[in-house]
CSV table of C-alpha atoms in Angstrom, one decimal:
chain,number,residue,atom,x,y,z
V,1,SER,CA,87.7,111.5,107.4
V,2,PHE,CA,87.5,114.3,105.0
V,3,PRO,CA,85.9,114.4,101.6
V,4,VAL,CA,88.6,113.4,99.3
V,5,THR,CA,88.7,115.3,96.1
V,6,ALA,CA,91.5,115.5,93.0
V,7,ALA,CA,93.3,117.4,94.4
V,8,SER,CA,93.6,116.0,98.3
V,9,LEU,CA,95.4,112.7,96.4
V,10,ASN,CA,97.9,114.7,95.9
V,11,LEU,CA,99.6,114.5,99.6
V,12,PRO,CA,101.7,117.6,100.0
V,13,PRO,CA,105.3,115.9,101.1
V,14,GLY,CA,105.4,114.9,104.3
V,15,THR,CA,108.4,113.9,106.7
V,16,ASP,CA,109.0,110.1,106.9
V,17,PRO,CA,107.8,108.6,109.9
V,18,GLY,CA,110.2,106.0,109.9
V,19,GLY,CA,109.9,102.8,111.3
V,20,VAL,CA,110.2,99.5,108.9
V,21,ALA,CA,108.5,99.6,105.6
V,22,VAL,CA,106.2,97.5,104.6
V,23,ALA,CA,104.4,97.5,101.2
V,24,VAL,CA,99.9,97.0,100.6
V,25,ILE,CA,99.5,95.9,97.6
V,26,GLU,CA,96.1,95.8,96.7
V,27,THR,CA,93.5,97.8,94.5
V,28,GLY,CA,94.6,101.6,96.1
V,29,VAL,CA,94.3,102.1,99.8
V,30,ASP,CA,92.9,104.9,100.9
V,31,TYR,CA,95.2,107.2,101.8
V,32,THR,CA,94.2,110.3,103.4
V,33,LEU,CA,92.8,108.7,106.2
V,34,PRO,CA,94.8,110.9,109.1
V,35,HIS,CA,95.5,107.0,110.9
V,36,ILE,CA,97.3,106.6,107.0
V,37,ALA,CA,98.5,109.3,106.4
V,38,GLU,CA,100.5,109.6,109.3
V,39,HIS,CA,102.1,106.3,108.4
V,40,LEU,CA,103.2,106.9,104.7
V,41,ALA,CA,106.9,106.0,103.9
V,42,ARG,CA,108.5,109.2,102.4
V,43,ASP,CA,110.8,109.6,99.9
V,44,GLY,CA,113.9,112.4,99.7
V,45,GLU,CA,112.0,114.9,98.2
V,46,GLY,CA,109.0,113.9,101.2
V,47,GLU,CA,106.9,112.5,98.7
V,48,LEU,CA,104.8,109.1,99.4
V,49,ILE,CA,106.4,105.9,98.0
V,50,GLY,CA,104.2,103.8,95.9
V,51,TRP,CA,102.7,103.8,92.7
V,52,ASP,CA,99.7,103.1,90.7
V,53,PHE,CA,100.4,100.7,88.1
V,54,VAL,CA,96.6,101.1,86.8
V,55,ASP,CA,97.0,105.2,86.3
V,56,GLY,CA,100.6,105.3,86.6
V,57,ASP,CA,101.3,107.8,88.6
V,58,ARG,CA,102.0,108.3,92.6
V,59,HIS,CA,98.1,108.6,93.6
V,60,PRO,CA,97.7,104.9,94.1
V,61,PHE,CA,94.5,105.8,96.2
V,62,LYS,CA,91.6,102.8,96.1
V,63,GLU,CA,89.3,102.4,93.8
V,64,ARG,CA,85.7,101.3,95.0
V,65,ASP,CA,85.9,97.9,95.6
V,66,ASP,CA,82.8,94.6,96.3
V,67,LEU,CA,83.9,95.0,100.3
V,68,GLU,CA,82.4,98.8,100.5
V,69,GLU,CA,79.0,98.0,98.7
V,70,ALA,CA,79.0,95.0,100.9
V,71,ASP,CA,79.6,98.3,103.5
V,72,TYR,CA,82.2,96.5,104.8
V,73,ALA,CA,86.1,99.0,104.5
V,74,HIS,CA,87.7,98.7,101.1
V,75,ARG,CA,90.0,95.7,101.3
V,76,GLY,CA,93.3,97.3,101.1
V,77,THR,CA,92.1,100.0,102.5
V,78,ALA,CA,91.3,97.2,105.8
V,79,MET,CA,94.8,96.2,105.4
V,80,ALA,CA,96.2,98.7,106.0
V,81,ARG,CA,94.4,100.2,109.0
V,82,THR,CA,94.5,96.8,110.4
V,83,LEU,CA,98.4,96.1,110.2
V,84,ILE,CA,99.2,100.3,111.5
V,85,LYS,CA,96.9,99.1,113.9
V,86,ARG,CA,99.3,95.5,115.5
V,87,ALA,CA,102.5,97.8,114.5
V,88,PRO,CA,102.0,101.1,115.1
V,89,LYS,CA,105.8,101.4,114.4
V,90,ALA,CA,105.9,100.1,110.7
V,91,ARG,CA,105.1,102.8,108.2
V,92,LEU,CA,103.6,101.8,105.1
V,93,GLU,CA,104.6,101.6,101.3
V,94,VAL,CA,100.7,102.2,99.3
V,95,VAL,CA,101.8,99.6,95.6
V,96,ARG,CA,97.6,99.7,93.5
V,97,ILE,CA,97.1,97.5,90.1
V,98,ASP,CA,94.7,95.6,88.8
V,99,THR,CA,95.1,92.4,90.9
V,100,SER,CA,93.6,90.3,88.5
V,101,ASP,CA,96.7,90.9,86.2
V,102,GLY,CA,99.4,89.2,86.3
V,103,GLU,CA,102.1,91.0,84.7
V,104,ALA,CA,100.6,93.9,87.0
V,105,VAL,CA,101.4,91.7,90.1
V,106,LYS,CA,105.3,90.5,89.0
V,107,LYS,CA,105.2,94.7,88.6
V,108,SER,CA,104.3,95.8,91.8
V,109,LEU,CA,107.2,92.9,93.1
V,110,ALA,CA,110.1,94.7,91.6
V,111,PHE,CA,108.4,97.4,91.9
V,112,ILE,CA,108.8,97.3,96.0
V,113,ALA,CA,112.5,95.0,95.4
V,114,GLN,CA,114.1,98.6,94.3
V,115,THR,CA,112.8,100.4,98.1
V,116,PRO,CA,112.8,100.4,101.4
V,117,ALA,CA,110.1,97.7,102.4
V,118,LYS,CA,111.4,94.3,104.0
V,119,LEU,CA,107.5,93.2,104.0
V,120,ALA,CA,104.9,93.2,101.1
V,121,VAL,CA,101.4,92.3,101.9
V,122,LEU,CA,99.0,91.6,98.7
V,123,SER,CA,96.2,90.2,97.9
V,124,LEU,CA,94.5,88.7,94.8
V,125,LYS,CA,91.5,88.9,92.9
V,126,SER,CA,91.0,85.3,92.3
V,127,SER,CA,92.6,81.6,92.9
V,128,THR,CA,93.7,81.1,89.6
V,129,ALA,CA,97.1,79.5,88.4
V,130,ALA,CA,98.1,82.1,86.3
V,131,LEU,CA,97.8,84.9,89.4
V,132,TRP,CA,99.4,82.1,91.4
V,133,ALA,CA,102.4,81.5,88.7
V,134,ALA,CA,102.9,85.2,88.1
V,135,LEU,CA,103.3,85.5,91.6
V,136,ARG,CA,106.0,82.7,91.6
V,137,GLU,CA,108.1,83.5,88.9
V,138,GLY,CA,108.1,87.5,89.9
V,139,MET,CA,109.5,86.3,93.6
V,140,GLU,CA,111.9,84.0,91.8
V,141,ALA,CA,112.8,87.0,89.5
V,142,LEU,CA,113.8,88.8,92.9
V,143,GLN,CA,115.8,86.4,94.6
V,144,PRO,CA,115.2,86.5,99.1
V,145,ARG,CA,114.7,91.0,98.6
V,146,PHE,CA,111.8,90.6,101.4
V,147,LEU,CA,109.1,88.7,102.5
V,148,LEU,CA,105.6,88.7,100.6
V,149,ILE,CA,102.2,87.6,102.6
V,150,VAL,CA,99.7,87.0,100.8
V,151,ALA,CA,96.5,86.3,101.0
V,152,ALA,CA,95.4,82.8,100.4
V,153,GLY,CA,92.5,82.6,97.3
V,154,GLU,CA,88.7,82.8,98.2
V,155,ASP,CA,85.8,81.4,96.3
V,156,GLU,CA,83.1,79.1,97.8
V,157,GLY,CA,81.2,78.4,95.1
V,158,ASP,CA,84.4,76.2,93.7
V,159,ARG,CA,85.5,74.0,97.0
V,160,ASP,CA,88.1,72.2,94.4
V,161,ARG,CA,89.7,75.4,94.1
V,162,ILE,CA,92.8,74.1,94.7
V,163,LYS,CA,93.2,72.0,92.1
V,164,GLU,CA,94.2,75.1,90.6
V,165,HIS,CA,97.4,75.4,92.8
V,166,LEU,CA,98.9,72.1,91.8
V,167,ALA,CA,99.8,74.0,88.6
V,168,PRO,CA,102.1,77.0,89.5
V,169,ARG,CA,103.5,75.3,93.5
V,170,LEU,CA,105.4,77.6,95.7
V,171,ASP,CA,106.9,75.3,97.8
V,172,SER,CA,110.6,75.7,96.4
V,173,LEU,CA,110.1,79.7,97.7
V,174,ASP,CA,111.3,80.3,101.0
V,175,ASN,CA,110.0,84.2,100.5
V,176,VAL,CA,106.3,83.8,100.1
V,177,ILE,CA,104.1,83.2,103.1
V,178,VAL,CA,100.4,81.8,102.2
V,179,VAL,CA,97.5,83.1,104.7
V,180,THR,CA,93.9,82.6,104.8
V,181,ALA,CA,91.4,83.0,108.1
V,182,CYS,CA,90.0,80.8,110.9
V,183,ASP,CA,88.7,82.0,113.6
V,184,HIS,CA,90.2,82.1,117.6
V,185,ALA,CA,89.7,77.9,117.5
V,186,GLY,CA,90.9,77.2,113.9
V,187,HIS,CA,87.4,76.6,112.1
V,188,GLU,CA,86.7,78.1,108.4
V,189,LEU,CA,85.6,82.4,108.9
V,190,THR,CA,84.9,82.3,104.7
V,191,THR,CA,86.2,79.6,104.2
V,192,ALA,CA,83.9,77.0,102.2
V,193,GLU,CA,83.6,74.2,105.1
V,194,GLY,CA,85.9,70.7,103.9
V,195,ALA,CA,87.1,73.5,100.9
V,196,ALA,CA,91.2,72.8,100.5
V,197,THR,CA,93.2,75.9,100.0
V,198,ASN,CA,96.7,76.8,99.5
V,199,ALA,CA,97.7,78.5,102.4
V,200,ASP,CA,101.3,78.1,104.5
V,201,ILE,CA,98.8,78.8,107.5
V,202,ALA,CA,95.4,80.4,109.4
V,203,VAL,CA,95.3,82.9,111.3
V,204,ASN,CA,92.6,84.6,113.3
V,205,ALA,CA,90.8,87.2,111.4
V,206,GLU,CA,87.9,87.8,113.7
V,207,ALA,CA,90.1,89.4,116.2
V,208,PHE,CA,89.2,93.2,116.1
V,209,SER,CA,85.6,92.1,116.9
V,210,GLY,CA,86.0,91.5,120.4
V,211,GLU,CA,88.2,94.9,120.9
V,212,LEU,CA,86.8,98.5,122.9
V,213,LEU,CA,86.2,100.9,120.1
V,214,THR,CA,88.9,103.3,119.4
V,215,ALA,CA,89.5,105.8,117.3
V,216,ASP,CA,90.6,103.8,114.5
V,217,THR,CA,87.9,100.6,115.0
V,218,PHE,CA,86.5,100.2,111.5
V,219,SER,CA,84.2,97.7,109.8
V,220,PHE,CA,85.8,95.1,107.8
V,221,LYS,CA,85.0,91.4,107.0
V,222,PRO,CA,87.2,88.5,108.4
V,223,GLU,CA,88.4,87.6,105.7
V,224,PRO,CA,92.8,85.6,104.1
V,225,SER,CA,93.2,89.4,103.5
V,226,ILE,CA,92.7,90.7,106.8
V,227,ALA,CA,94.4,87.4,108.3
V,228,ALA,CA,97.1,88.1,105.9
V,229,ALA,CA,97.7,91.6,107.1
V,230,GLU,CA,98.0,90.8,110.9
V,231,VAL,CA,101.0,88.2,109.5
V,232,ALA,CA,102.2,91.7,108.1
V,233,GLY,CA,101.9,93.0,111.3
V,234,LEU,CA,103.7,90.8,113.6
V,235,ALA,CA,106.5,90.3,111.2
V,236,ALA,CA,106.9,93.8,110.8
V,237,ARG,CA,107.6,93.9,115.2
V,238,LEU,CA,109.7,90.9,114.6
V,239,LEU,CA,111.6,93.2,112.2
V,240,ALA,CA,111.5,95.8,114.4
V,241,GLN,CA,113.8,93.8,117.4
V,242,ASP,CA,115.7,91.8,114.6
V,243,LYS,CA,117.0,94.0,111.8
V,244,THR,CA,119.1,91.6,110.3
V,245,ILE,CA,116.4,88.4,110.0
V,246,LYS,CA,116.9,87.9,106.6
V,247,PRO,CA,112.9,86.9,104.2
V,248,ASN,CA,113.4,83.1,104.4
V,249,GLU,CA,114.3,83.0,108.2
V,250,MET,CA,111.1,85.1,109.2
V,251,ARG,CA,109.0,82.5,107.0
V,252,SER,CA,110.1,80.2,109.3
V,253,VAL,CA,110.2,81.9,112.4
V,254,ILE,CA,105.9,82.8,111.6
V,255,LEU,CA,105.7,79.1,110.5
V,256,GLY,CA,106.8,77.7,113.6
V,257,LEU,CA,104.5,79.8,116.0
V,258,ALA,CA,101.3,77.5,114.9
V,259,LYS,CA,99.4,75.0,116.3
V,260,PRO,CA,97.7,72.5,115.4
V,261,PHE,CA,94.1,72.3,114.3
V,262,PRO,CA,91.8,70.4,116.4
V,263,GLY,CA,90.4,67.8,115.7
V,264,GLY,CA,94.4,67.3,113.8
V,265,HIS,CA,94.7,67.5,109.5
V,266,SER,CA,92.3,70.2,108.5
V,267,GLY,CA,92.6,71.0,104.4
V,268,LEU,CA,92.7,74.9,105.8
V,269,ALA,CA,96.1,75.3,106.0
V,270,LYS,CA,99.5,72.7,105.5
V,271,SER,CA,101.0,74.6,109.0
V,272,GLY,CA,98.2,75.0,111.5
V,273,PHE,CA,97.0,77.6,112.8
V,274,ILE,CA,97.7,81.3,115.3
V,275,ALA,CA,95.0,81.8,117.2
V,276,ASP,CA,96.6,85.6,119.2
V,277,PRO,CA,99.2,87.1,115.8
V,278,TRP,CA,99.0,89.7,118.1
V,279,ARG,CA,100.5,88.7,121.1
V,280,HIS,CA,103.3,87.5,119.5
V,281,PHE,CA,106.7,89.8,119.5
V,282,SER,CA,105.0,92.9,121.2
V,283,ASP,CA,106.2,95.2,123.0
V,284,PRO,CA,106.5,94.1,127.0
C-alpha cells in the first residue's frame, strides 16, 4: 500500500466495477489498498458510493482500532478484504460509523436502503441491548430491502451476555442473520467456552490460516466480524447466481446450509455451523 495522506483519501473518480453491491458498515475501511480500491462501487459521477457518518463526508476512511493495536488488520478493512477474496465479482459500498452509537447504526441502514446494495455486513462495538434494539428498529423500518449480516457480540468477560439480547429479540426479522465464529469442527474460537450468544449460525473463521500465501493474504483475528464477512461473500455469490432472490429467501438458504454442532446442542448458535462457507455457490 502507499502512504495515506489527506489528499489520497480523495480517491479520483473511477469506473464502477459492476457486480453485486455489498455495504461494509464499520469504523471505515482502508480503501487506498489496491485490492479494495478496484472493487469500490461508484455512482454516475464516478465517486465512491458510501458515507462517513462520523465526519459527515464522502471519505469513510478507517480509524485505528483495537485490532490494529494488536497488529492485526483493521476490522472493517479485514471484513472488506475477506468479502472481496470470497466474492471477487462483488463491489463494495463503504459506510463509516461510530459502532457504539445506536442512532448511527439506524442512519447507516437507512442510507444503504437508498443505494444499490442488496447485502450489508456490520460489526457492532459491543453487545448491548441498546445497540441490538437500534439495529432491530432500523431494519423493521426498512422492510426487507436488503439482507443484513451482523457479527455476534464478543465479550469474553461476560459469560451471561445473552441476557442482554433477550430484550431486543431479532427472531421476527427475516432480513437479518447474526453470525459468530467457530473452527472447522464447530468449536468456539474467540467466544468464551460455554457462553451463549445471540447468533443464528456459527461459521468457520480461521480458513485463511490454512491457505497458500497470496498477494491478498493479510493478518486477521478469526472473530465474528470475519465469520460475518464470510457469510456476506457466500450471499454475494448466491445473489450473483440468482439476481431475483429476496433477502428472506437468502436468509433461509444460508441457514439451511448449517450442520448440527458436534455433540448436539451448543449455545454458540441456534442453527448450527458452516465449516466451509467459501465452497457454496462458488463458480464450478
